[in-house]
Amino acid sequence: MSSPASPAGGPASPHSPAGPPAPPAQPPHTGGFRTALGGLTTRGRSFVAAGVAAAICAYVLGQPDLLRVGLLLAVLPLVCVAVLYRTRYRVAGSRRLSPSRVPAMSEARVHLRVDNVSRIPTGLLMLQDRVPYVLGPRPRFVLDRVEPGGHREVSYRVRSDLRGRYPLGPLQLRLSDPFGMCELTRSFSAYDTLTVVPKVEPLPQVRLAGEANGYGESRTRALAFAGEDDVIPRGYRHGDDLRRVHWRSTAKYGELMVRREEQPHRARCTVLLDTRNWAYFGSGPDSAFEWAVSAAASVSTHMLERGYAVRLLTDTGTSVPGPEGTAGFAGDSSDMAGVLLDTLAVVGHSEGRSLSAAYEALRTASEGLIVAFLGDMDEEHATSVARLRQRAGGAVAFVLDSDDWVATDATGRLVPVGDAGGPPETPEGTRRAVRMLREAGWTVVEVRAGDALPEMWQQADRYRSREESQDSAGPQHEAGATR
């Protein structure tokens, strides 16, 4: 999408359609011509000084020819300033970002276009686009003169290892006249936003997602019982197809009602992300928290691709999509993956120390599968998480010990655990929390630095299969003992 840059002081158009921009409106001349005189270059100032000196000498010596030369030297820079001052607002600039959403550690390309909509050619142009330093150095381009009605296009690349939303702009344009007498700077007010989302890893198809319907409901059974067109009337809205008017309901309620198709029951998955600040140690793209965010993005995308209704939930009780959706879950919108990724692009640490808000958000809902990514926990936090198992058909927890991501070397500096001589032992508090979750029926996978999510995903499937085998073997053993 192109974002034509509007002049400073004029209306910005950050979402204008692509294509050559229309001639910009004349902005207010802040400071007037006197301010433009400050753009005189050394050459221009020298010409003015030489012209004034020649005029004084001509007056003293009585040389009219020298006076003409002095006037020419003095007036030429002023004419250049006047022409450049009037034509600088006839140069339009636009920016196009492709793509506007990229995964971390991936590149995007920014295309800049300058159009000369005046009747005279421009002089030398210098473009500078202001970008955050995390995306790379600020790009500068020098362009030759642009003919009347012509344009020039340049591009540059941006890249970030850190997720987030980064503004691009404003675009600054420095113009000079063909004689090099004056340089004026023009700033455009339009911005674009580059969204760097967490890196999404493809996950293998595993069996643990079969619990996503919850409470033993079969998805096949749900689809069989649901009609192809479960009719629920609602009020008519502008643009509704008149063929869907439900006349019986219209007569009953006294207003125009239309049929609304109710989608059959969909399998559900809640992705719980622990964002507590004290639960993670360290920062940067290789930290435990960033691993958890990327994993939550990967699981959410994977489950959406498999046709599940997915909700992202944090320890603060924040839910995406919000409660206005069907039980807070994502519907059939193809943009839901983008909404979840955009949310995870800017998610940060919370200041809370409890997971009770997440429990309150789940305790009144009928959940399917819960996939949780948890940081450091003690017994109190483990108790809150363990109670969530009662509201789910299946529950998988990936527990990250942040101390395993960073350690202290001999000099006392924080270094990646691989540079500190091996991973430290899991603290006793984390071991007790993991044991409590398993006793409550959670499938728990402990994640260490360097572990890949696809392997951990398959490991969770193996753990779940083993637990089911043990559960089925227990009743058989008891029946044999009874005989």
Coordinates of C-alpha atoms in Angstrom, one line a residue:
M1 CA 0.0 0.0 0.0
S2 CA 1.4 3.4 -0.9
S3 CA 1.5 6.1 1.6
P4 CA 1.8 9.5 -0.1
A5 CA 3.6 11.9 2.2
S6 CA 1.8 15.1 2.8
P7 CA 3.5 18.3 3.5
A8 CA 4.3 19.3 7.0
G9 CA 1.4 21.2 8.3
G10 CA -1.0 19.6 5.8
P11 CA -3.2 16.6 6.3
A12 CA -1.4 13.2 6.4
S13 CA -2.6 10.4 4.2
P14 CA -1.0 7.2 5.7
H15 CA -3.5 4.9 4.0
S16 CA -3.9 6.4 0.6
P17 CA -4.1 4.0 -2.4
A18 CA -1.1 3.2 -4.5
G19 CA -0.2 5.2 -7.5
P20 CA 1.3 8.6 -8.4
P21 CA 0.2 11.2 -5.8
A22 CA -1.9 14.1 -6.8
P23 CA -0.4 17.6 -6.8
P24 CA -0.1 18.5 -3.1
A25 CA -2.0 21.4 -1.7
Q26 CA 0.1 24.5 -1.0
P27 CA 0.9 24.4 2.8
P28 CA 1.2 27.5 4.9
H29 CA 4.4 29.4 4.3
T30 CA 5.7 29.2 7.8
G31 CA 8.4 31.9 8.2
G32 CA 7.9 33.2 4.7
F33 CA 10.6 34.2 2.2
R34 CA 12.9 35.4 5.0
T35 CA 13.2 31.9 6.4
A36 CA 14.0 30.6 2.9
L37 CA 17.0 32.9 2.7
G38 CA 18.6 30.9 5.4
G39 CA 18.9 28.1 2.9
L40 CA 21.6 30.0 0.9
T41 CA 24.7 27.9 0.3
T42 CA 28.2 29.2 0.7
R43 CA 28.2 29.8 -3.0
G44 CA 25.0 31.8 -2.8
R45 CA 26.2 33.9 0.1
S46 CA 29.5 34.6 -1.7
F47 CA 27.6 35.8 -4.8
V48 CA 25.5 38.1 -2.7
A49 CA 28.5 39.5 -0.9
A50 CA 30.4 39.9 -4.1
G51 CA 27.4 41.7 -5.7
V52 CA 27.1 44.1 -2.8
A53 CA 30.8 44.8 -2.8
A54 CA 30.8 45.4 -6.6
A55 CA 27.8 47.8 -6.3
I56 CA 29.5 49.8 -3.6
C57 CA 32.7 50.0 -5.7
A58 CA 30.7 51.0 -8.7
Y59 CA 29.0 53.8 -6.8
V60 CA 32.4 55.1 -5.3
L61 CA 34.2 54.8 -8.6
G62 CA 31.3 55.9 -10.8
Q63 CA 31.4 52.8 -13.0
P64 CA 27.9 51.9 -14.2
D65 CA 29.1 48.7 -15.9
L66 CA 30.5 47.5 -12.6
L67 CA 27.1 48.3 -11.0
R68 CA 25.3 46.1 -13.5
V69 CA 27.7 43.2 -12.7
G70 CA 27.2 43.7 -9.0
L71 CA 23.4 43.7 -9.3
L72 CA 23.6 40.5 -11.4
L73 CA 25.7 38.8 -8.8
A74 CA 23.5 39.9 -5.9
V75 CA 20.1 39.2 -7.6
L76 CA 21.0 35.7 -9.1
P77 CA 21.0 33.9 -5.6
L78 CA 17.8 35.7 -4.6
V79 CA 16.1 34.6 -7.8
C80 CA 17.2 31.0 -7.2
V81 CA 15.8 31.2 -3.6
A82 CA 12.5 32.6 -4.9
V83 CA 12.1 29.9 -7.6
L84 CA 13.1 27.1 -5.3
Y85 CA 10.9 28.3 -2.5
R86 CA 7.9 28.3 -4.8
T87 CA 8.6 25.0 -6.5
R88 CA 9.6 22.9 -3.5
Y89 CA 5.9 22.4 -2.7
R90 CA 5.4 21.0 -6.2
V91 CA 7.5 17.9 -5.5
A92 CA 5.4 15.0 -4.1
G93 CA 6.8 12.0 -2.2
S94 CA 5.3 8.6 -1.4
R95 CA 6.3 5.5 0.4
R96 CA 5.3 1.9 -0.1
L97 CA 6.2 -0.9 2.4
S98 CA 6.3 -4.4 1.1
P99 CA 5.3 -6.4 3.1
S100 CA 3.9 -4.4 6.1
R101 CA 4.1 -7.4 8.4
V102 CA 7.2 -9.6 8.6
P103 CA 8.4 -12.3 11.0
A104 CA 11.4 -11.4 13.2
M105 CA 14.8 -11.8 11.5
S106 CA 13.1 -11.3 8.1
E107 CA 13.5 -8.4 5.7
A108 CA 11.0 -5.9 4.3
R109 CA 11.6 -3.5 1.4
V110 CA 10.6 0.2 1.4
H111 CA 10.0 1.9 -1.9
L112 CA 10.3 5.6 -2.1
R113 CA 9.0 7.7 -5.0
V114 CA 9.5 11.3 -5.8
D115 CA 7.2 13.1 -8.4
N116 CA 8.0 16.5 -10.0
V117 CA 4.5 18.0 -10.6
S118 CA 5.9 21.4 -11.5
R119 CA 6.6 22.8 -15.0
I120 CA 10.3 23.2 -14.4
P121 CA 13.0 20.6 -13.7
T122 CA 14.3 20.2 -10.2
G123 CA 17.9 20.5 -9.2
L124 CA 19.8 17.9 -7.1
L125 CA 17.6 16.1 -4.6
M126 CA 18.6 14.3 -1.4
L127 CA 16.2 11.9 0.2
Q128 CA 16.4 10.8 3.8
D129 CA 13.8 8.5 5.4
R130 CA 13.7 8.4 9.2
V131 CA 13.7 4.9 10.6
P132 CA 14.3 3.5 14.1
Y133 CA 18.0 2.4 14.5
V134 CA 16.8 -1.1 15.4
L135 CA 15.8 -1.5 11.7
G136 CA 19.2 -0.4 10.4
P137 CA 21.0 2.8 9.4
R138 CA 18.9 5.7 8.1
P139 CA 18.9 5.6 4.3
R140 CA 20.1 8.5 2.2
F141 CA 19.8 8.9 -1.5
V142 CA 21.1 11.5 -3.9
L143 CA 19.0 11.9 -7.1
D144 CA 19.8 13.8 -10.3
R145 CA 17.4 16.4 -11.6
V146 CA 13.9 15.3 -12.3
E147 CA 12.3 16.6 -15.5
P148 CA 8.8 18.2 -15.4
G149 CA 6.2 15.5 -14.9
G150 CA 8.9 12.9 -14.2
H151 CA 9.6 10.8 -11.2
R152 CA 12.4 8.8 -9.5
E153 CA 12.1 5.6 -7.5
V154 CA 14.6 4.2 -4.9
S155 CA 14.2 1.4 -2.4
Y156 CA 16.0 0.1 0.7
R157 CA 15.7 -2.9 3.1
V158 CA 14.8 -3.0 6.8
R159 CA 15.3 -5.9 9.2
S160 CA 14.7 -6.4 12.9
D161 CA 15.5 -9.3 15.2
L162 CA 13.1 -7.9 17.8
R163 CA 9.3 -8.0 17.3
G164 CA 7.3 -4.9 17.6
R165 CA 5.7 -2.0 15.7
Y166 CA 8.1 0.4 14.2
P167 CA 7.2 3.8 12.5
L168 CA 8.8 4.7 9.2
G169 CA 9.0 8.4 8.5
P170 CA 8.8 11.2 8.1
L171 CA 10.4 11.4 4.7
Q172 CA 12.8 14.4 4.3
L173 CA 13.6 15.9 1.0
R174 CA 16.5 18.4 0.4
L175 CA 16.2 20.4 -2.8
S176 CA 18.9 22.5 -4.5
D177 CA 18.7 24.8 -7.5
P178 CA 20.7 24.0 -10.7
F179 CA 23.3 26.7 -9.8
G180 CA 23.9 25.4 -6.3
M181 CA 22.9 28.8 -4.8
C182 CA 20.3 27.5 -2.3
E183 CA 19.2 24.3 -0.5
L184 CA 15.8 23.9 1.1
T185 CA 14.6 21.0 3.2
R186 CA 11.0 19.8 3.1
S187 CA 9.6 17.3 5.5
F188 CA 6.5 15.2 4.8
S189 CA 4.2 14.2 7.6
A190 CA 3.0 10.7 6.5
Y191 CA 4.1 7.6 8.4
D192 CA 4.0 3.9 7.7
T193 CA 4.2 1.2 10.3
L194 CA 6.3 -2.0 10.0
T195 CA 4.9 -4.8 12.2
V196 CA 7.5 -7.4 13.2
V197 CA 5.6 -10.4 14.4
P198 CA 7.1 -13.4 16.3
K199 CA 8.7 -16.1 14.2
V200 CA 6.3 -18.9 13.4
E201 CA 7.6 -22.4 13.1
P202 CA 5.7 -25.1 11.3
L203 CA 4.5 -27.9 13.7
P204 CA 3.9 -31.5 12.9
Q205 CA 0.4 -33.1 13.1
V206 CA 0.1 -34.7 16.5
R207 CA -2.7 -36.5 18.3
L208 CA -2.9 -34.3 21.4
A209 CA -5.1 -31.9 19.5
G210 CA -7.8 -34.6 19.5
E211 CA -8.8 -33.4 23.0
A212 CA -9.6 -30.0 21.7
N213 CA -13.4 -30.5 21.7
G214 CA -13.4 -31.0 25.5
Y215 CA -15.5 -33.1 27.8
G216 CA -15.5 -36.1 25.5
E217 CA -17.5 -34.4 22.7
S218 CA -16.7 -35.8 19.3
R219 CA -16.3 -33.3 16.6
T220 CA -17.9 -35.7 14.1
R221 CA -20.9 -36.0 16.4
A222 CA -21.1 -32.3 16.8
L223 CA -21.1 -31.8 13.1
A224 CA -23.7 -34.5 12.7
F225 CA -26.1 -33.0 15.2
A226 CA -25.6 -29.4 13.8
G227 CA -27.8 -28.6 10.9
E228 CA -26.4 -27.2 7.7
D229 CA -28.4 -24.0 8.3
D230 CA -29.2 -23.3 12.0
V231 CA -31.6 -20.4 11.6
I232 CA -31.4 -17.7 14.2
P233 CA -33.2 -14.5 13.1
R234 CA -31.7 -11.0 13.6
G235 CA -32.6 -7.5 12.6
Y236 CA -32.2 -6.4 9.1
R237 CA -29.1 -4.4 8.3
H238 CA -28.3 -2.3 5.3
G239 CA -26.8 -4.5 2.6
D240 CA -28.4 -7.8 3.7
D241 CA -29.7 -10.0 0.9
L242 CA -33.5 -9.6 0.8
R243 CA -33.7 -13.3 -0.1
R244 CA -32.7 -14.1 3.4
V245 CA -35.7 -12.3 5.0
H246 CA -37.4 -14.5 7.6
W247 CA -41.1 -13.6 7.1
R248 CA -42.4 -15.5 10.1
S249 CA -40.1 -13.7 12.5
T250 CA -40.8 -10.4 10.7
A251 CA -44.5 -10.8 11.4
K252 CA -43.8 -11.9 15.0
Y253 CA -41.5 -9.0 15.9
G254 CA -43.0 -6.3 13.8
E255 CA -39.7 -5.4 12.1
L256 CA -37.8 -6.8 9.2
M257 CA -35.8 -9.9 10.3
V258 CA -33.3 -12.0 8.3
R259 CA -32.0 -15.5 8.7
R260 CA -28.5 -15.9 10.2
E261 CA -26.5 -19.0 9.7
E262 CA -25.1 -20.4 12.9
Q263 CA -21.9 -22.3 12.3
P264 CA -21.7 -25.8 13.7
H265 CA -19.7 -26.5 16.8
R266 CA -16.0 -26.1 16.3
A267 CA -13.1 -27.6 18.3
R268 CA -11.6 -25.0 20.6
C269 CA -8.1 -24.3 21.8
T270 CA -6.9 -21.7 24.3
V271 CA -3.3 -20.7 24.2
L272 CA -2.2 -19.3 27.6
L273 CA 0.9 -17.1 27.6
D274 CA 2.5 -16.3 30.9
T275 CA 3.9 -12.7 30.7
R276 CA 4.8 -12.1 34.3
N277 CA 8.0 -10.0 34.5
W278 CA 9.5 -11.9 37.4
A279 CA 8.8 -15.3 35.8
Y280 CA 11.5 -14.6 33.1
F281 CA 15.1 -13.6 33.5
G282 CA 17.0 -11.9 30.7
S283 CA 15.9 -10.2 27.5
G284 CA 16.7 -10.2 23.8
P285 CA 15.7 -12.4 20.9
D286 CA 17.3 -15.5 22.5
S287 CA 15.6 -15.1 25.9
A288 CA 13.1 -17.4 27.5
F289 CA 10.2 -15.0 27.2
E290 CA 10.8 -14.5 23.4
W291 CA 10.9 -18.3 23.0
A292 CA 7.5 -18.5 24.8
V293 CA 6.0 -15.7 22.6
S294 CA 7.2 -17.3 19.4
A295 CA 5.9 -20.7 20.6
A296 CA 2.5 -19.2 21.4
A297 CA 2.4 -17.7 17.9
S298 CA 3.3 -21.0 16.3
V299 CA 0.7 -23.0 18.2
S300 CA -2.0 -20.5 17.5
T301 CA -1.3 -20.4 13.8
H302 CA -1.1 -24.2 13.7
M303 CA -4.4 -24.7 15.4
L304 CA -6.1 -22.1 13.2
E305 CA -4.8 -23.9 10.1
R306 CA -6.4 -27.1 11.4
G307 CA -9.8 -25.4 11.7
Y308 CA -9.9 -24.8 15.4
A309 CA -11.4 -21.8 17.1
V310 CA -8.4 -20.3 18.9
R311 CA -8.2 -17.8 21.8
L312 CA -5.0 -16.2 23.1
L313 CA -5.1 -15.6 26.8
T314 CA -2.5 -14.0 29.1
D315 CA -1.9 -14.2 32.8
T316 CA -3.6 -10.8 33.2
G317 CA -6.9 -12.2 31.8
T318 CA -6.6 -10.3 28.5
S319 CA -8.2 -12.4 25.8
V320 CA -7.8 -12.1 22.0
P321 CA -10.4 -12.1 20.5
G322 CA -12.4 -10.5 23.3
P323 CA -15.5 -11.6 25.0
E324 CA -17.7 -10.2 22.2
G325 CA -16.8 -13.2 20.1
T326 CA -18.4 -16.6 20.4
A327 CA -17.4 -17.4 23.9
G328 CA -14.3 -15.3 23.3
F329 CA -13.0 -17.6 20.6
A330 CA -12.0 -16.8 17.0
G331 CA -14.6 -17.3 14.3
D332 CA -14.1 -18.1 10.7
S333 CA -12.3 -14.9 9.8
S334 CA -9.3 -15.5 7.7
D335 CA -7.7 -12.5 9.3
M336 CA -7.7 -14.0 12.8
A337 CA -4.2 -15.3 12.4
G338 CA -3.0 -11.8 11.6
V339 CA -4.9 -10.4 14.6
L340 CA -3.2 -12.9 16.9
L341 CA 0.2 -12.3 15.4
D342 CA -0.3 -8.5 15.7
T343 CA -1.2 -8.9 19.3
L344 CA 1.9 -11.0 20.0
A345 CA 4.1 -8.5 18.2
V346 CA 3.6 -6.0 20.9
V347 CA 2.9 -8.1 24.0
G348 CA 5.2 -7.3 26.9
H349 CA 5.8 -8.2 30.5
S350 CA 3.1 -7.7 33.0
E351 CA 3.8 -6.5 36.6
G352 CA 1.5 -9.1 38.2
R353 CA 2.8 -12.0 40.2
S354 CA -0.3 -14.2 40.1
L355 CA -2.1 -16.4 37.5
S356 CA -5.5 -16.0 39.2
A357 CA -6.8 -13.6 36.5
A358 CA -6.3 -16.3 33.9
Y359 CA -8.2 -18.8 36.0
E360 CA -11.1 -16.3 36.5
A361 CA -11.2 -15.9 32.7
L362 CA -11.4 -19.7 32.2
R363 CA -13.5 -20.9 35.1
T364 CA -16.8 -19.9 33.6
A365 CA -16.1 -21.2 30.1
S366 CA -16.2 -24.7 28.6
E367 CA -12.7 -25.0 27.2
G368 CA -11.3 -27.6 24.8
L369 CA -7.6 -27.9 24.7
I370 CA -5.4 -25.6 26.7
V371 CA -1.8 -25.1 25.7
A372 CA 0.1 -23.1 28.3
F373 CA 3.6 -21.5 28.1
L374 CA 4.7 -20.8 31.6
G375 CA 7.7 -19.2 33.2
D376 CA 9.1 -19.7 36.7
M377 CA 6.4 -20.8 39.2
D378 CA 6.1 -21.6 42.9
E379 CA 3.5 -23.9 44.5
E380 CA 0.9 -21.1 44.8
H381 CA 1.1 -20.4 41.1
A382 CA 1.1 -24.1 40.2
T383 CA -2.1 -24.5 42.3
S384 CA -3.8 -21.8 40.1
V385 CA -2.7 -23.5 36.9
A386 CA -3.6 -26.9 38.1
R387 CA -7.2 -25.9 38.7
L388 CA -7.5 -24.9 35.0
R389 CA -7.3 -28.6 34.1
Q390 CA -10.9 -29.0 35.4
R391 CA -12.2 -26.7 32.7
A392 CA -10.4 -28.4 29.8
G393 CA -10.7 -31.5 27.7
G394 CA -6.9 -31.6 27.5
A395 CA -4.1 -29.5 28.9
V396 CA -0.5 -29.3 27.8
A397 CA 2.0 -27.1 29.6
F398 CA 5.4 -26.0 28.4
V399 CA 7.4 -24.9 31.5
L400 CA 10.4 -22.7 30.9
D401 CA 13.0 -22.2 33.6
S402 CA 14.4 -18.8 32.7
D403 CA 17.6 -19.5 34.7
D404 CA 18.3 -22.2 32.1
W405 CA 18.6 -19.5 29.4
V406 CA 21.2 -17.4 31.1
A407 CA 23.9 -18.0 33.6
T408 CA 26.8 -16.2 35.2
D409 CA 30.3 -16.8 34.1
A410 CA 33.5 -16.5 36.2
T411 CA 33.6 -12.7 35.8
G412 CA 30.0 -12.3 36.9
R413 CA 28.6 -11.4 33.5
L414 CA 25.3 -12.8 32.2
V415 CA 26.0 -15.1 29.2
P416 CA 24.0 -17.6 27.2
V417 CA 23.8 -20.9 29.1
G418 CA 25.8 -22.7 26.3
D419 CA 28.8 -20.4 27.1
A420 CA 28.7 -21.0 30.8
G421 CA 29.7 -24.7 30.8
G422 CA 26.3 -26.4 30.5
P423 CA 22.7 -26.0 31.8
P424 CA 22.1 -25.5 35.5
E425 CA 20.0 -27.8 37.5
T426 CA 16.2 -27.2 37.7
P427 CA 15.4 -25.4 40.9
E428 CA 13.5 -27.3 43.5
G429 CA 10.5 -24.9 43.4
T430 CA 10.1 -25.5 39.6
R431 CA 10.3 -29.3 40.1
R432 CA 7.6 -29.2 42.7
A433 CA 5.4 -27.0 40.4
V434 CA 5.9 -29.5 37.5
R435 CA 5.0 -32.4 39.8
M436 CA 1.8 -30.6 41.0
L437 CA 0.7 -30.0 37.4
R438 CA 1.2 -33.6 36.4
E439 CA -0.7 -34.8 39.4
A440 CA -3.6 -32.5 38.3
G441 CA -3.7 -34.1 34.9
W442 CA -1.6 -31.7 32.9
T443 CA 0.8 -33.0 30.2
V444 CA 4.0 -31.1 31.2
V445 CA 7.0 -30.6 29.0
E446 CA 10.1 -28.9 30.5
V447 CA 11.8 -26.6 28.0
R448 CA 15.5 -25.9 28.1
A449 CA 17.6 -23.4 26.2
G450 CA 18.2 -24.5 22.6
D451 CA 15.1 -26.8 22.5
A452 CA 13.1 -26.6 19.2
L453 CA 9.4 -26.2 19.5
P454 CA 8.5 -28.9 16.8
E455 CA 10.5 -31.4 18.9
M456 CA 8.8 -30.3 22.1
W457 CA 5.4 -30.5 20.3
Q458 CA 6.0 -34.1 19.4
Q459 CA 7.4 -34.8 22.9
A460 CA 4.1 -33.6 24.4
D461 CA 2.3 -36.0 22.1
R462 CA 4.5 -38.9 23.4
Y463 CA 3.9 -37.9 27.0
R464 CA 0.2 -37.8 26.4
S465 CA 0.1 -41.2 24.8
R466 CA 2.1 -42.6 27.7
E467 CA -0.3 -41.1 30.3
E468 CA -3.3 -42.5 28.4
S469 CA -1.7 -46.0 28.3
Q470 CA -1.0 -45.8 32.1
D471 CA -4.6 -44.7 32.7
S472 CA -6.1 -47.5 30.7
A473 CA -3.7 -50.1 32.2
G474 CA -4.8 -49.1 35.7
P475 CA -8.5 -50.1 35.5
Q476 CA -7.5 -53.4 33.8
H477 CA -5.1 -54.3 36.5
E478 CA -7.8 -53.5 39.2
A479 CA -10.3 -55.7 37.4
G480 CA -7.8 -58.6 37.3
A481 CA -7.1 -58.2 41.0
T482 CA -10.9 -58.3 41.7
R483 CA -11.3 -61.6 40.0

